[in-house]
XYZ file of C-alpha atoms in Angstrom:
312
model
C 139.600 75.793 105.753
C 138.117 72.493 107.083
C 140.175 69.602 108.518
C 138.230 66.307 108.160
C 135.043 67.893 109.427
C 136.879 69.571 112.329
C 137.671 73.287 112.176
C 141.044 74.656 113.246
C 139.298 76.665 115.974
C 137.651 73.562 117.434
C 140.905 71.598 117.323
C 142.833 74.415 118.970
C 140.210 74.674 121.709
C 140.394 70.952 122.445
C 144.202 70.938 122.537
C 144.317 74.023 124.751
C 141.879 72.530 127.264
C 143.709 69.183 127.163
C 147.180 70.688 127.644
C 145.992 73.103 130.349
C 144.168 70.384 132.242
C 147.056 67.924 131.864
C 149.553 70.533 133.087
C 147.486 71.325 136.164
C 147.116 67.612 136.887
C 150.873 67.077 136.428
C 151.735 69.871 138.879
C 149.198 68.694 141.440
C 150.343 65.047 141.135
C 153.980 66.101 141.548
C 153.105 67.920 144.785
C 151.231 64.901 146.135
C 153.652 62.238 144.965
C 157.357 62.405 144.144
C 156.926 59.634 141.562
C 157.487 61.015 138.091
C 155.589 58.194 136.387
C 152.552 58.827 138.597
C 152.570 62.512 137.628
C 152.725 61.668 133.917
C 149.904 59.158 134.228
C 147.738 61.619 136.135
C 148.446 64.320 133.571
C 147.540 62.025 130.645
C 144.384 60.768 132.375
C 143.071 64.204 133.252
C 143.981 65.585 129.824
C 142.212 62.678 128.142
C 139.090 63.130 130.264
C 138.988 66.831 129.433
C 139.536 66.118 125.731
C 136.646 63.627 125.679
C 134.455 66.010 127.702
C 135.023 68.869 125.274
C 134.318 66.504 122.391
C 131.060 65.319 123.963
C 129.949 68.908 124.537
C 130.611 69.722 120.887
C 128.763 66.564 119.806
C 125.776 67.588 121.913
C 125.811 71.049 120.352
C 125.974 69.557 116.867
C 123.102 67.174 117.656
C 121.027 70.109 118.907
C 121.750 72.022 115.711
C 120.943 68.940 113.622
C 117.693 68.426 115.505
C 116.749 72.050 114.974
C 117.589 71.802 111.265
C 115.589 68.589 110.898
C 112.650 70.157 112.713
C 112.737 73.159 110.384
C 113.147 70.847 107.415
C 110.191 68.694 108.400
C 108.144 71.833 109.018
C 108.990 73.030 105.516
C 108.158 69.590 104.095
C 104.829 69.524 105.942
C 103.956 73.006 104.686
C 104.938 72.068 101.134
C 102.923 68.840 101.377
C 99.897 70.725 102.704
C 100.218 73.316 99.956
C 100.513 70.602 97.307
C 97.461 68.872 98.776
C 95.447 72.086 98.576
C 96.610 72.575 95.008
C 95.496 69.056 94.073
C 92.125 69.582 95.777
C 91.559 72.948 94.100
C 89.216 73.100 91.134
C 91.640 75.433 89.390
C 93.823 73.865 86.732
C 96.882 72.480 88.517
C 99.064 72.712 85.413
C 98.444 76.461 85.197
C 99.179 76.939 88.899
C 102.353 74.878 88.551
C 103.478 76.984 85.600
C 102.948 80.131 87.681
C 105.191 78.804 90.438
C 107.838 77.444 88.055
C 108.077 80.645 86.032
C 108.158 82.724 89.215
C 111.164 80.789 90.507
C 113.062 81.557 87.295
C 113.053 85.275 88.102
C 116.250 85.860 90.049
C 117.683 88.895 91.766
C 120.243 89.023 88.948
C 117.404 89.833 86.542
C 117.290 93.473 85.465
C 116.194 95.463 88.512
C 113.168 96.991 86.787
C 111.989 93.630 85.418
C 112.488 92.047 88.853
C 110.488 94.757 90.650
C 107.743 94.662 88.005
C 107.450 90.872 88.332
C 107.214 91.192 92.112
C 104.495 93.829 91.811
C 102.500 91.684 89.360
C 102.717 88.635 91.639
C 101.578 90.735 94.600
C 98.684 92.178 92.585
C 97.611 88.734 91.412
C 97.832 87.336 94.939
C 95.642 90.182 96.235
C 93.077 89.660 93.466
C 92.918 85.900 94.102
C 92.523 86.507 97.835
C 89.591 88.880 97.275
C 87.964 86.503 94.785
C 88.346 83.557 97.170
C 86.768 85.561 100.004
C 83.870 86.750 97.868
C 84.884 90.372 98.440
C 84.645 93.290 96.046
C 87.687 93.443 93.788
C 88.665 97.064 93.064
C 90.938 98.425 90.369
C 92.060 102.030 90.051
C 91.217 103.251 86.564
C 89.884 101.180 83.681
C 90.687 97.494 83.551
C 90.302 95.875 80.141
C 91.564 92.408 81.059
C 88.766 91.720 83.556
C 86.007 92.559 81.078
C 87.592 90.577 78.250
C 88.459 87.677 80.554
C 84.973 87.422 82.053
C 83.436 87.586 78.573
C 85.774 84.862 77.325
C 84.839 82.572 80.227
C 81.105 83.254 80.593
C 79.016 80.113 80.150
C 75.391 81.190 80.563
C 74.626 84.863 80.101
C 75.982 88.390 79.796
C 73.591 91.249 80.608
C 74.950 94.770 80.111
C 73.808 98.336 80.690
C 75.571 100.930 78.507
C 74.976 104.626 79.114
C 75.550 106.988 76.197
C 75.011 110.592 75.186
C 73.409 110.665 71.752
C 74.705 114.132 70.841
C 78.265 113.006 71.598
C 78.127 109.752 69.710
C 77.690 106.209 70.973
C 79.577 105.398 74.184
C 82.142 108.118 73.561
C 83.714 106.097 70.750
C 84.263 102.951 72.823
C 83.078 100.558 70.144
C 85.450 101.994 67.545
C 88.465 101.714 69.843
C 90.832 98.758 70.118
C 89.174 97.687 73.365
C 85.705 97.956 71.836
C 86.657 95.822 68.834
C 88.255 93.168 71.014
C 85.212 93.217 73.280
C 82.887 92.692 70.302
C 85.023 89.761 69.121
C 84.943 88.219 72.602
C 81.147 88.572 72.622
C 80.908 86.956 69.194
C 82.932 84.013 70.496
C 80.600 83.832 73.505
C 77.521 83.799 71.270
C 79.058 80.886 69.369
C 79.369 79.083 72.721
C 75.589 79.565 73.134
C 75.962 82.308 75.750
C 72.925 84.616 75.797
C 74.005 88.255 75.549
C 71.672 91.202 76.084
C 72.610 94.881 76.030
C 70.554 97.951 76.857
C 71.757 101.276 75.490
C 70.452 103.912 77.881
C 70.352 107.238 76.044
C 69.610 110.854 76.871
C 66.767 110.906 74.367
C 64.313 108.463 72.848
C 66.387 106.667 70.222
C 63.400 104.612 69.199
C 61.557 107.678 67.902
C 64.539 109.582 66.450
C 64.920 109.699 62.713
C 67.237 107.247 61.002
C 69.189 110.216 59.651
C 69.946 111.343 63.198
C 70.837 107.811 64.277
C 73.265 107.423 61.376
C 74.788 110.819 62.037
C 75.556 109.985 65.645
C 76.886 106.559 64.730
C 74.279 104.881 66.915
C 72.608 103.081 64.019
C 75.858 101.408 62.911
C 76.794 100.270 66.425
C 73.276 98.997 67.115
C 73.297 97.007 63.877
C 76.821 95.722 64.589
C 75.608 94.204 67.856
C 72.507 92.717 66.274
C 74.529 91.140 63.464
C 76.718 89.117 65.819
C 73.753 87.709 67.715
C 73.447 90.130 70.654
C 69.928 91.058 71.756
C 69.871 94.846 71.877
C 67.305 97.312 73.142
C 67.337 101.071 73.693
C 65.932 102.979 76.654
C 65.408 106.702 77.114
C 66.896 107.460 80.547
C 63.862 109.575 81.439
C 61.649 106.526 80.902
C 63.679 104.249 83.174
C 61.343 102.786 85.824
C 61.948 103.335 89.500
C 64.886 105.707 89.288
C 66.120 109.038 88.014
C 68.470 109.374 85.089
C 71.404 110.600 87.177
C 71.315 107.445 89.329
C 71.908 105.204 86.325
C 75.317 103.579 85.896
C 77.068 101.067 83.647
C 77.259 97.453 84.766
C 77.648 94.009 83.233
C 76.382 90.877 84.981
C 78.201 87.698 83.973
C 76.421 84.359 84.489
C 74.250 86.024 87.129
C 77.126 85.795 89.619
C 79.595 88.650 89.055
C 78.810 92.291 88.324
C 81.472 94.303 86.483
C 81.034 98.013 87.205
C 82.983 101.093 86.131
C 82.758 104.620 87.484
C 83.355 107.495 85.026
C 84.934 110.743 86.185
C 81.874 112.717 85.015
C 79.079 112.635 82.488
C 80.785 112.514 79.115
C 79.820 115.210 76.633
C 82.591 114.795 74.094
C 83.260 112.256 71.403
C 86.202 110.813 73.286
C 85.989 107.784 75.524
C 85.062 108.821 79.095
C 87.751 108.710 81.774
C 87.146 105.804 84.177
C 87.986 106.499 87.822
C 87.801 102.909 88.972
C 86.514 99.468 88.097
C 85.036 96.986 90.541
C 83.965 93.352 90.524
C 80.955 92.707 92.766
C 80.473 89.168 94.089
C 78.081 89.706 96.986
C 75.032 87.603 96.106
C 72.468 90.108 97.352
C 73.985 93.012 95.435
C 74.430 90.951 92.270
C 70.790 89.864 92.493
C 69.824 93.540 92.743
C 71.685 94.178 89.471
C 69.971 91.190 87.850
C 66.541 92.407 88.939
C 67.318 95.953 87.850
C 68.412 94.773 84.426
C 65.166 92.835 83.958
C 63.154 95.945 84.870
C 65.034 98.076 82.351
C 64.900 95.352 79.713
C 61.118 95.257 79.962
C 60.937 99.035 79.578
C 63.438 99.254 76.702
C 62.532 99.115 72.995
C 63.867 97.730 69.753
C 64.957 99.961 66.873
C 63.528 99.370 63.430
C 66.542 98.689 61.205
C 64.592 98.854 57.938
């Protein structure tokens, strides 16, 4: 309970000090002087001085607390102002960043525990990804990430150059292109082609697809996938892994270079020999300029060595 800004404990402390001090002063004054009025006056004076002294001490304590609170408040304001300034200076869309903050603040501890923990984990994951992107570091992901590939394709402005390894006897890319992800990826590439993005893909096979019979190509599904890519405006070539210049077949790996600046790379668990989609151990975004340039140069070497398939 509060009493006009003064707590009962503070009031009791002031009264106790005042009464105690006044009593001591009264006794001492009585011993010095036999005048009763003098003793009362001395008691009131000393009690009043003590009361004011206690009050001034409490005022000083409150001022110190207020100063500390104001200092913390101004620190928080300065940090918020600095953060807002960075947000305004950023080339990222400020409305999207603002929405992220606003929606994050609407998730309270009262939210279902699982939803709350999941939201916290997603925010932490996003923060880590943004940190790695801002530092130009590799961005790893355990397993197969579909959002990165689709997102990079949807935002590419210049070019998309891709290497796709496949085992002809098992069917094209282990059935990737017939899966939900494959269909969404093809649609995203079609949208990119409409934005005038140049897309090139090299299918690296375990045998010379260019010299195989059309019957074999149709049986494996390769012919249909090849034609599907060509029909949406993707430049496609095929390369026998044994003919790849400057490397051995087992050192080949899938990668996609977006706008010549980011390489999207996935690592399969093992060479796939079934008609199911291969298990991806991890996915990684490479931003290091030297390494990305190596991928760009490597793609150009393979592109020159690859061949077209006669669709007639």
